[in-house]
Amino acid sequence: MAILNLCLEFYSGTTNFNNNSEYKSAYDSYFKPLVSFLYANPDFKFSFYLSGPEFEFIRKKNPELIEILKQLVNRKQVEIIGGGFYNPVFPLLFPMDRSGQVEMLSSVIRKSIGKRPRGVCLCASAWDPSLVTSFETCGMEYVVLDSSLIQKEKDLFLPIVMADRGKSIKIIAAHSDLLPKEDESAEDSLLRIKKAFDKIIKNDSVNGDVDRTVSLLFHKNEIACLLKNKWFEQLLKVISEKYSETIKLSVPGVALKNSNAFIQSYIHSGISADIAKWAKAPYQESELKDSSINIYDFMQTYKRSQALYNRMIFVSLLVNQCHGDKMRKKTAREYLWAAQAGEAYVCKASGILVSSQERQIAYRKLTDAEKLVRECEEFKESISSFDYNCDGFKEYVCRMDKFNACIKPKGGAIFELDVMKESGNYADNMSRITPMDKCDDNYEKGLFVDHMFENDQYENYINGRPCKNGVFSGNIYKEVSFSSQKHEICLETNSKFPDLNQTINLKKKYIVTTNGIMVQYIIKNTSPIALKAKFVVESNFAQTCFNKDSFSSYKIEVVNDNQLENKTPENLEFMRNVDAFQIVDSDNNVTFTFEPNETANLVTYPIVFMRKKTDSTDLEPAGRTLSLSLAWDVDLAAGMEMEKTINLAIVPGKKRK
């Protein structure tokens, strides 16, 4: 008679405990009670995947827990599953980083537990066939993969063998559809599993009456709930009383060793169904008709994840091409690996789909890595032009001593601004969407985003109300000239003013220096009639530190009619005749000073982006941006032009007197 090997696994994967209270909550909710239960019940088999930072945190705060886990492993009750040290999204990494992450975690597990792992858990079950070679090279024997990636006709509760270019690895399917439902008893859960098992046996005439394996992968919120409801105690009791001859608790390594049948299958790129269903439209759950959605589809939907990925790949190339001090290069690679933490690119099991906080942590690590690369060899300031984000257009990457800035043709704006200290990406701005923020921006927020408004739309804009986006913010700017030696970029775009169908030409020149950026605008009325409008240059500063729930880390100082005024960023402000203003990021000790060549109106207001969690319909703050706009009146006769200039000075690490 066939036996069903039931493998229960705990996948945590947290890479950042932001404070001690967060760790203590995790320890009290699931770490301690789960390990205590296992220690008291030797017949209960279980598996763990813990990230490297989790191992280090537990070893530092509660070393006794590691010792108990070691005992449980020695008595063959528990298996520790490996993976990436920082729980990365493996398909996004270069092979060197893949193997480095796996080896780093395997080393920690071996030193802590005394046994090297033989299996791999994946963040979001993000899979790519090329991973076969990477994992096989690291000595891994199997991968736990979400069953939604496996063809239904091949999902027979048997281990799958996946081969690619002469290498192979075994795959154990984790069945999220067989996880216990909310308030479902252990007996009812086992009954559902037994019915699915019996159906497979009945329909599979090829493999006959062989033992099968089912994996259930629990996340931390699920584990905490099951522990609270004594579900595992019930499970052990029901198995011993009703299913002792047909269901057996096991761990993946043992189940594979004892398996006498395998299914050959080729698993295409994909991600778990729980994530894939959110990948078709931003923050909208969609029905999945196939398993063809992969991590790249997800990132194309969530542009902030895509932007972080582009930055990570760029820094990866810098690290790989670095020569010189080997120790600095080694440390830079470790910062790079820390920046590859999967939570920054996808989501937590029950969190916001893309986390602004996790992204900013990753950006800081990438900045740390780049700083070390710069120290390995003589650094020279440069501006280069290439397709940085692989969108088909050339972007401009400005690598200066104090900061990095990236300018892209769409909108002609700065979409990445990294100050060369631990401060994150100031241009990591989300955009408002109607279902959750009650309005749409319809353009990507960045620094030096250009608008041309009619009077009524301008009134809406300065009052923080939804309005039609300005005629330039969504345009593709064309290159007029580019000089890497002079650090100058000149762009141009043409647009039509909506009501009167007036044509406008805008030239925009960036002059990048060690201390900042000067942007020169030339607006020309190319229509045969006079043009009256409002020209607005918008700059948005994303929240980079999350130790506060407000914008209190930013302070605004305005020179208004030659008077210095301190403003709070908590409310909308409209000021006339502004000579200059500066934003002070007090958490990171960075100052940004904007100085226009002519007095301008200044509009400042905070934006809180609301999003829902994957397991809830409730909205909660997912990110914050401080928006600041300089505005001028435009009154141009036919064929006439006007010039405006803004100087941005970036001063990191110096306190103002």
XYZ file of C-alpha atoms in Angstrom:
657
model
C 0.000 0.000 0.000
C 1.293 3.459 -0.922
C 2.346 5.812 1.851
C 2.070 9.576 1.695
C 5.161 11.356 3.047
C 3.889 14.641 4.463
C 6.689 17.220 4.679
C 5.913 20.300 6.760
C 8.252 23.249 6.248
C 8.568 26.663 7.817
C 9.733 29.384 5.415
C 10.547 32.629 7.205
C 13.005 34.483 4.981
C 13.081 37.732 6.951
C 16.346 39.555 6.267
C 15.784 42.749 8.251
C 14.608 42.860 11.845
C 14.370 46.634 12.076
C 14.454 46.709 15.870
C 14.707 44.420 18.887
C 10.976 44.560 19.596
C 10.235 43.224 16.090
C 12.552 40.289 16.684
C 11.131 39.665 20.166
C 7.630 39.556 18.699
C 8.793 36.977 16.135
C 10.585 34.970 18.811
C 7.545 34.890 21.095
C 5.037 34.265 18.275
C 6.634 31.383 16.416
C 10.338 30.702 16.953
C 10.188 29.701 20.607
C 6.780 27.920 20.655
C 7.530 25.946 17.461
C 10.938 24.720 18.618
C 9.515 23.945 22.080
C 6.723 21.898 20.504
C 9.163 19.942 18.352
C 11.460 19.246 21.292
C 8.530 17.883 23.291
C 7.237 15.732 20.391
C 10.073 13.605 18.948
C 7.778 11.921 16.421
C 6.866 15.190 14.734
C 9.100 15.778 11.684
C 9.654 19.316 10.469
C 11.901 21.457 8.227
C 13.104 25.044 8.452
C 14.353 27.645 6.041
C 15.863 30.600 7.887
C 17.833 33.364 6.188
C 21.398 34.136 7.204
C 20.477 37.338 9.091
C 17.844 35.349 11.019
C 20.435 32.776 12.030
C 22.777 35.551 13.159
C 20.030 37.382 15.064
C 18.921 34.206 16.863
C 22.508 33.202 17.614
C 23.121 36.628 19.140
C 19.856 37.030 21.069
C 18.843 33.428 21.858
C 21.765 31.033 21.304
C 19.903 28.337 23.241
C 17.434 28.102 20.340
C 20.253 27.229 17.934
C 21.461 24.538 20.349
C 17.989 22.986 20.509
C 17.732 23.039 16.707
C 21.099 21.290 16.575
C 19.779 18.551 18.882
C 16.632 18.169 16.784
C 18.737 17.775 13.641
C 20.981 15.209 15.323
C 18.000 13.061 16.284
C 16.819 13.237 12.633
C 13.610 15.006 13.546
C 14.368 18.325 11.832
C 16.000 19.246 8.543
C 17.438 22.693 7.887
C 16.904 23.746 4.278
C 19.361 26.087 2.605
C 19.046 28.805 0.007
C 20.429 32.317 -0.311
C 21.934 34.018 2.733
C 19.821 37.140 2.126
C 16.887 35.215 0.617
C 17.404 36.770 -2.832
C 15.293 36.449 -5.955
C 17.760 34.053 -7.606
C 16.843 34.557 -11.309
C 17.819 38.233 -10.976
C 21.394 37.461 -9.932
C 24.572 36.732 -11.829
C 25.778 33.099 -11.384
C 28.653 34.245 -9.165
C 26.244 35.948 -6.764
C 23.878 32.971 -6.783
C 26.562 30.523 -5.725
C 28.046 33.029 -3.278
C 24.708 33.520 -1.501
C 24.091 29.746 -1.299
C 27.582 28.976 -0.029
C 27.423 31.773 2.532
C 24.196 30.428 4.078
C 25.390 26.807 3.861
C 28.515 27.767 5.778
C 26.476 29.442 8.532
C 24.157 26.414 8.820
C 27.082 23.994 8.959
C 28.835 25.997 11.671
C 25.644 26.521 13.694
C 23.911 23.163 13.270
C 26.767 20.879 12.311
C 25.295 19.663 9.040
C 25.381 21.160 5.574
C 21.983 21.666 3.883
C 21.081 19.682 0.772
C 17.997 21.581 -0.352
C 17.015 25.098 -1.381
C 13.988 27.291 -0.693
C 13.325 30.169 -3.098
C 11.955 33.640 -2.434
C 8.474 33.802 -4.051
C 9.320 30.468 -5.728
C 11.042 32.594 -8.374
C 12.406 29.972 -10.757
C 14.481 29.922 -13.894
C 15.912 26.827 -15.662
C 19.433 28.261 -15.397
C 19.212 27.742 -11.626
C 19.694 24.011 -12.154
C 23.374 24.496 -12.961
C 23.882 27.074 -10.188
C 22.391 24.867 -7.460
C 23.963 21.634 -8.708
C 27.368 23.340 -8.671
C 26.781 24.251 -4.999
C 26.040 20.616 -4.123
C 22.297 21.095 -3.688
C 20.140 18.030 -4.321
C 16.628 19.474 -4.380
C 14.517 22.633 -4.577
C 11.175 23.263 -2.861
C 9.011 24.909 -5.523
C 5.401 26.105 -5.552
C 3.159 23.551 -7.269
C 1.610 26.271 -9.476
C 4.805 26.222 -11.594
C 4.449 22.528 -12.379
C 2.333 21.201 -15.235
C -0.840 19.661 -13.816
C -0.305 16.369 -15.621
C 3.189 16.126 -14.057
C 2.047 16.983 -10.522
C 1.614 13.421 -9.251
C 2.908 13.893 -5.689
C 6.255 12.487 -6.832
C 9.653 14.208 -6.848
C 10.396 15.840 -10.194
C 13.749 15.670 -11.938
C 14.590 18.836 -13.848
C 17.535 18.715 -16.261
C 19.269 21.579 -18.044
C 22.405 21.274 -20.208
C 23.571 18.019 -18.647
C 22.895 19.053 -15.039
C 19.883 17.965 -12.997
C 18.174 18.685 -9.706
C 15.124 17.261 -7.953
C 12.070 19.367 -7.221
C 9.571 18.882 -4.414
C 6.245 20.596 -5.018
C 4.856 22.758 -2.206
C 1.057 22.631 -2.433
C -0.412 25.915 -1.251
C -3.881 24.616 -2.194
C -3.553 21.929 0.506
C -2.545 24.301 3.301
C -5.040 24.414 6.182
C -7.760 26.936 5.598
C -8.729 29.534 8.163
C -10.235 27.857 11.266
C -9.979 24.434 9.580
C -9.254 21.582 11.965
C -6.271 19.308 11.495
C -8.638 16.402 10.845
C -10.409 18.248 8.023
C -7.074 19.321 6.533
C -5.785 15.748 6.528
C -9.037 14.537 4.974
C -8.547 16.956 2.045
C -4.941 15.826 1.640
C -5.948 12.155 1.791
C -8.635 12.661 -0.876
C -6.109 14.370 -3.190
C -3.647 11.524 -2.523
C -6.237 8.828 -3.279
C -7.235 10.599 -6.499
C -3.611 10.715 -7.683
C -3.098 7.018 -6.930
C -6.297 6.115 -8.764
C -5.461 8.112 -11.900
C -1.726 7.331 -12.136
C -1.561 3.928 -13.766
C 2.054 4.354 -14.889
C 3.725 4.659 -11.484
C 1.289 2.398 -9.677
C 1.190 1.950 -5.949
C 4.395 3.830 -5.011
C 4.958 6.153 -2.085
C 4.193 9.802 -2.699
C 5.398 13.086 -1.189
C 3.431 16.231 -0.407
C 5.064 19.383 0.928
C 3.252 22.110 2.865
C 5.217 25.350 3.109
C 4.099 27.598 5.964
C 4.910 31.283 6.305
C 5.390 32.936 9.663
C 1.905 34.420 9.985
C 0.402 30.995 9.241
C 2.722 29.253 11.687
C 1.854 31.686 14.481
C -1.868 31.110 13.931
C -1.536 27.307 13.846
C 0.590 27.272 16.992
C -1.941 29.431 18.793
C -4.778 27.065 17.806
C -2.823 23.917 18.816
C -3.174 22.683 15.236
C 0.072 20.699 15.205
C -0.908 18.795 18.338
C -4.199 17.909 16.663
C -2.380 16.851 13.492
C -0.103 14.450 15.349
C -3.054 12.953 17.184
C -5.196 12.467 14.049
C -2.335 10.836 12.122
C -1.647 8.362 14.933
C -5.334 7.523 15.397
C -6.671 7.466 11.807
C -3.875 7.566 9.243
C -0.935 5.775 10.832
C -0.707 3.317 7.911
C -1.128 5.795 5.048
C 0.314 9.169 6.140
C 3.793 9.576 7.529
C 5.464 12.790 8.658
C 8.835 13.224 6.999
C 11.420 15.774 5.855
C 12.329 16.436 2.190
C 15.805 14.894 2.299
C 14.559 11.602 3.748
C 11.510 11.479 1.453
C 13.766 11.891 -1.604
C 16.204 9.263 -0.389
C 13.410 6.718 0.047
C 11.575 7.590 -3.168
C 11.482 4.831 -5.797
C 9.801 6.838 -8.573
C 10.506 10.205 -10.188
C 8.835 12.357 -12.838
C 10.920 14.016 -15.529
C 9.721 17.518 -16.363
C 11.022 20.831 -17.664
C 9.909 23.703 -15.435
C 9.716 27.029 -17.235
C 10.456 30.384 -15.585
C 7.805 31.480 -13.123
C 6.865 32.661 -9.639
C 4.420 31.372 -7.066
C 0.723 31.809 -7.798
C 0.314 33.954 -4.668
C 2.618 36.559 -6.228
C 1.834 35.968 -9.908
C -1.828 36.885 -9.451
C -0.750 40.448 -8.590
C 1.608 40.802 -11.554
C -0.818 41.645 -14.365
C -2.017 45.023 -13.047
C -0.605 47.151 -10.205
C -2.140 46.177 -6.860
C -5.015 44.345 -8.542
C -5.582 40.657 -8.049
C -6.091 38.851 -11.372
C -7.185 35.375 -12.313
C -4.360 33.129 -13.454
C -5.050 30.982 -16.495
C -1.516 29.636 -16.836
C 1.827 29.597 -15.028
C 3.746 31.690 -17.566
C 4.189 34.793 -15.347
C 7.741 35.245 -14.091
C 9.641 37.698 -11.915
C 10.369 39.998 -14.860
C 6.645 40.332 -15.580
C 6.163 41.285 -11.948
C 8.847 43.968 -12.076
C 7.507 45.474 -15.273
C 4.230 46.001 -13.421
C 5.903 47.409 -10.298
C 8.321 50.011 -11.616
C 10.016 50.737 -8.289
C 11.141 47.103 -8.046
C 12.417 47.366 -11.613
C 14.362 50.536 -10.743
C 16.029 48.854 -7.772
C 16.897 45.859 -9.938
C 18.561 48.150 -12.514
C 20.638 49.774 -9.809
C 21.591 46.380 -8.359
C 22.734 45.064 -11.735
C 24.804 48.207 -12.330
C 26.564 47.846 -8.964
C 27.042 44.107 -9.628
C 28.936 44.996 -12.784
C 31.046 47.541 -10.901
C 31.956 44.952 -8.256
C 32.707 42.216 -10.803
C 34.944 44.535 -12.848
C 36.717 45.950 -9.806
C 40.473 45.487 -9.482
C 42.748 46.381 -6.613
C 42.220 45.884 -2.887
C 40.843 42.337 -2.512
C 39.476 42.892 0.990
C 37.548 45.981 -0.082
C 36.193 44.091 -3.082
C 35.134 41.198 -0.836
C 33.337 43.579 1.532
C 31.717 45.382 -1.407
C 30.358 42.058 -2.649
C 28.918 41.320 0.798
C 27.102 44.691 0.732
C 25.860 43.812 -2.746
C 24.499 40.485 -1.504
C 22.747 42.244 1.374
C 21.110 44.547 -1.187
C 19.733 41.510 -3.021
C 17.308 40.639 -0.202
C 14.136 39.386 -1.864
C 11.736 41.449 0.260
C 13.000 44.593 -1.451
C 12.018 43.292 -4.898
C 8.825 41.331 -4.274
C 6.988 41.284 -0.939
C 6.617 39.623 2.413
C 4.126 36.795 2.791
C 1.551 39.128 4.283
C 2.928 42.551 3.475
C 2.730 45.389 1.018
C 3.489 44.087 -2.469
C 6.544 46.291 -2.807
C 8.099 47.712 0.332
C 9.545 51.232 0.237
C 11.409 50.571 3.469
C 13.076 47.409 2.187
C 13.985 49.137 -1.089
C 15.681 52.013 0.708
C 17.664 49.574 2.856
C 18.807 47.894 -0.367
C 19.728 51.231 -1.964
C 21.870 52.095 1.067
C 23.704 48.786 0.808
C 24.320 49.362 -2.898
C 25.748 52.794 -2.136
C 28.053 51.214 0.465
C 29.199 48.690 -2.132
C 29.892 51.355 -4.741
C 31.843 53.495 -2.270
C 34.157 50.567 -1.559
C 34.622 49.916 -5.287
C 35.580 53.563 -5.745
C 38.189 53.185 -2.991
C 39.745 50.163 -4.727
C 40.937 52.231 -7.652
C 41.315 55.866 -8.564
C 37.824 57.235 -9.049
C 37.135 59.807 -11.754
C 33.899 61.703 -12.075
C 32.079 60.810 -15.271
C 28.875 61.029 -17.245
C 28.042 58.205 -19.600
C 25.171 57.485 -21.940
C 23.779 53.964 -22.350
C 20.563 51.989 -21.916
C 20.768 51.825 -18.125
C 17.284 50.422 -17.514
C 16.941 48.358 -20.726
C 13.879 50.255 -21.991
C 15.256 50.875 -25.482
C 16.359 54.466 -24.774
C 19.740 55.751 -23.640
C 19.870 57.143 -20.121
C 22.536 59.447 -18.685
C 24.418 58.120 -15.659
C 26.247 60.829 -13.716
C 28.785 59.408 -11.261
C 30.124 62.309 -9.223
C 32.210 62.384 -6.089
C 29.287 63.221 -3.777
C 26.356 61.675 -5.595
C 25.014 59.598 -8.468
C 22.202 60.888 -10.667
C 20.425 59.131 -13.521
C 18.464 61.059 -16.136
C 16.140 59.382 -18.575
C 14.562 60.628 -21.811
C 10.976 60.044 -20.679
C 10.115 63.227 -18.832
C 13.744 64.364 -19.103
C 13.910 64.029 -15.310
C 16.226 62.573 -12.682
C 14.761 59.225 -11.648
C 17.593 58.133 -9.367
C 19.602 60.239 -6.926
C 21.992 58.447 -4.600
C 24.070 60.566 -2.258
C 27.376 58.846 -1.508
C 26.602 58.175 2.114
C 24.048 55.965 3.840
C 20.945 57.744 2.616
C 19.136 55.605 0.027
C 17.652 56.814 -3.259
C 15.948 60.205 -2.911
C 14.183 59.734 -6.249
C 12.583 56.406 -5.304
C 9.112 57.885 -5.695
C 5.898 55.949 -6.078
C 2.995 57.344 -8.120
C -0.571 57.838 -6.970
C -3.234 55.532 -8.370
C -6.975 56.187 -8.192
C -8.186 52.988 -6.455
C -6.034 53.673 -3.405
C -4.897 57.316 -3.525
C -8.084 58.771 -5.082
C -6.186 60.310 -7.979
C -3.728 59.392 -10.725
C -0.402 61.089 -11.367
C -0.094 59.672 -14.910
C 3.628 60.380 -14.884
C 6.687 59.188 -13.016
C 7.726 61.400 -10.155
C 11.369 62.400 -9.970
C 13.502 65.527 -9.755
C 13.149 68.310 -12.361
C 9.860 67.053 -13.779
C 8.458 69.702 -16.152
C 4.841 70.849 -16.494
C 3.023 73.532 -18.457
C -0.424 74.286 -17.028
C -3.387 76.383 -17.995
C -4.655 78.587 -15.182
C -7.492 76.323 -14.004
C -5.280 73.241 -13.961
C -2.571 75.208 -12.184
C -5.059 76.123 -9.446
C -5.842 72.453 -8.981
C -2.143 71.607 -8.926
C -1.108 74.140 -6.278
C -4.003 73.044 -4.084
C -2.983 69.414 -4.248
C -6.027 68.365 -6.255
C -6.002 65.980 -9.232
C -5.286 67.708 -12.521
C -4.284 66.876 -16.051
C -0.566 66.308 -16.151
C 1.487 69.056 -17.733
C 2.278 68.774 -21.414
C 5.967 67.907 -20.889
C 5.988 65.408 -18.001
C 5.093 62.419 -20.166
C 7.158 63.384 -23.232
C 10.212 61.625 -24.610
C 13.041 64.187 -24.680
C 15.491 63.943 -27.561
C 19.197 64.551 -27.252
C 20.421 67.822 -28.768
C 23.991 67.497 -27.555
C 25.970 65.490 -25.030
C 29.470 66.140 -23.727
C 30.983 63.681 -21.278
C 34.045 65.947 -20.945
C 32.055 69.063 -20.022
C 29.447 67.073 -18.063
C 26.655 68.640 -20.108
C 23.449 67.083 -21.413
C 21.104 69.073 -23.640
C 17.634 67.680 -24.312
C 14.670 68.939 -26.289
C 10.966 68.229 -26.632
C 7.945 69.713 -28.387
C 4.367 69.728 -27.245
C 0.976 71.227 -27.931
C -0.906 73.302 -25.417
C -4.312 71.630 -25.155
C -7.054 74.238 -25.664
C -5.599 76.476 -28.361
C -3.440 73.763 -29.923
C -0.373 75.969 -29.454
C 3.026 74.401 -30.098
C 5.804 74.862 -27.547
C 9.465 73.956 -27.730
C 11.396 73.231 -24.529
C 15.163 72.883 -24.370
C 16.606 71.562 -21.142
C 20.313 71.539 -20.374
C 21.850 69.686 -17.408
C 25.263 70.884 -16.261
C 26.571 68.462 -13.632
C 29.309 69.443 -11.202
C 30.969 67.949 -8.153
C 28.669 69.866 -5.822
C 25.372 69.640 -7.659
C 23.380 70.159 -10.833
C 22.371 73.229 -12.782
C 19.339 72.937 -15.057
C 18.755 75.563 -17.738
C 15.390 75.842 -19.517
C 14.603 77.679 -22.744
C 10.875 77.818 -23.503
C 9.925 78.940 -27.003
C 6.445 79.693 -28.294
C 6.504 78.188 -31.801
C 2.816 78.874 -32.464
C 1.482 81.938 -34.375
C -0.456 83.255 -31.336
C 0.567 84.500 -27.898
C 1.068 81.932 -25.126
C -0.057 82.487 -21.533
C 0.503 79.647 -19.081
C 2.285 78.499 -15.935
C 5.622 76.716 -16.167
C 6.266 74.381 -13.236
C 9.373 72.382 -12.324
C 8.563 69.675 -9.804
C 11.036 67.805 -7.600
C 10.056 64.951 -5.308
C 12.047 63.626 -2.364
C 11.146 60.145 -1.214
C 11.203 59.075 2.401
C 14.503 57.267 2.968
C 14.334 56.614 6.725
C 11.420 54.844 8.364
C 12.136 55.306 12.043
C 9.336 57.877 12.100
C 5.802 57.767 10.731
C 5.887 61.305 9.424
C 7.965 63.666 7.296
C 9.752 65.049 10.339
C 13.154 63.964 8.991
C 12.806 66.653 6.283
C 13.023 70.318 7.181
C 12.320 73.122 4.699
C 13.952 76.540 4.885
C 12.755 79.210 2.442
C 14.226 82.589 1.537
C 11.033 84.535 0.803
C 11.323 88.260 0.008
C 14.804 88.154 1.578
C 13.378 86.693 4.792
C 14.367 83.216 6.045
C 11.351 81.109 7.004
C 11.192 77.598 8.415
C 8.349 75.509 7.025
C 6.868 72.209 8.081
C 6.437 69.607 5.342
C 3.309 68.207 6.993
C 0.903 70.575 5.217
C 0.455 72.121 1.782
C 2.213 75.459 1.468
C 2.051 78.061 -1.306
C 4.621 80.869 -1.214
C 5.212 83.761 -3.603
C 8.478 85.499 -4.541
C 10.779 82.759 -3.303
C 14.473 83.501 -3.841
C 15.750 80.076 -2.774
C 14.894 77.157 -0.556
C 16.617 74.179 0.896
C 15.612 70.777 2.192
C 17.527 69.348 5.111
C 17.389 65.609 5.624
C 18.190 65.597 9.329
C 18.299 61.792 9.625
C 21.034 61.487 7.004
C 22.548 64.954 7.440
C 22.200 65.911 3.779
C 21.178 69.352 2.505
C 19.660 70.138 -0.902
C 19.587 73.806 -1.896
C 17.495 75.027 -4.849
C 18.229 78.480 -6.199
C 16.329 79.772 -9.265
C 17.761 82.626 -11.320
C 14.496 84.545 -10.798
C 12.049 84.597 -7.945
C 9.340 81.986 -8.300
C 6.253 80.690 -6.596
C 6.906 77.631 -4.445
C 4.420 74.846 -3.760
C 5.259 72.163 -1.200
C 3.089 69.343 0.007
C 3.517 65.824 1.375
C 2.122 62.777 -0.384
C 1.304 59.573 1.482
C 0.853 56.576 -0.792
C -1.752 54.117 0.463
C -1.599 50.451 -0.442
C -3.185 47.223 0.723
C -1.487 44.081 1.932
C -1.614 40.867 -0.037
C -3.819 39.259 2.613
C -6.049 42.235 3.442
C -8.249 44.870 1.833
C -7.315 47.516 4.404
C -5.193 50.401 3.178
C -2.097 51.539 5.005
C 0.801 53.916 4.275
C 3.295 52.270 1.924
C 5.563 55.221 1.188
C 5.903 58.976 1.466
C 7.176 61.679 -0.854
C 7.775 65.378 -0.282
C 6.839 67.280 -3.440
C 8.292 70.747 -4.109
C 7.559 72.792 -7.228
C 8.864 76.088 -8.556
C 6.410 77.943 -10.818
C 6.660 80.947 -13.137
C 4.227 82.885 -15.306
C 4.720 82.381 -19.043
C 3.653 85.228 -21.335
C 5.236 84.822 -24.749
C 4.355 86.376 -28.077
C 4.564 84.214 -31.177
C 8.132 83.112 -31.894
C 9.486 84.457 -28.571
C 11.354 82.540 -25.911
C 12.278 82.801 -22.216
C 14.972 81.275 -20.049
C 14.811 79.875 -16.529
C 17.648 78.329 -14.534
C 17.704 76.317 -11.310
C 20.824 75.505 -9.340
C 20.716 72.448 -7.081
C 23.537 72.134 -4.555
C 23.977 68.829 -2.721
C 25.877 69.000 0.556
C 26.281 65.668 2.365
C 27.628 65.300 5.869
C 28.056 68.979 6.715
C 25.985 70.869 9.214
C 24.949 74.352 8.298
C 26.177 77.111 10.512
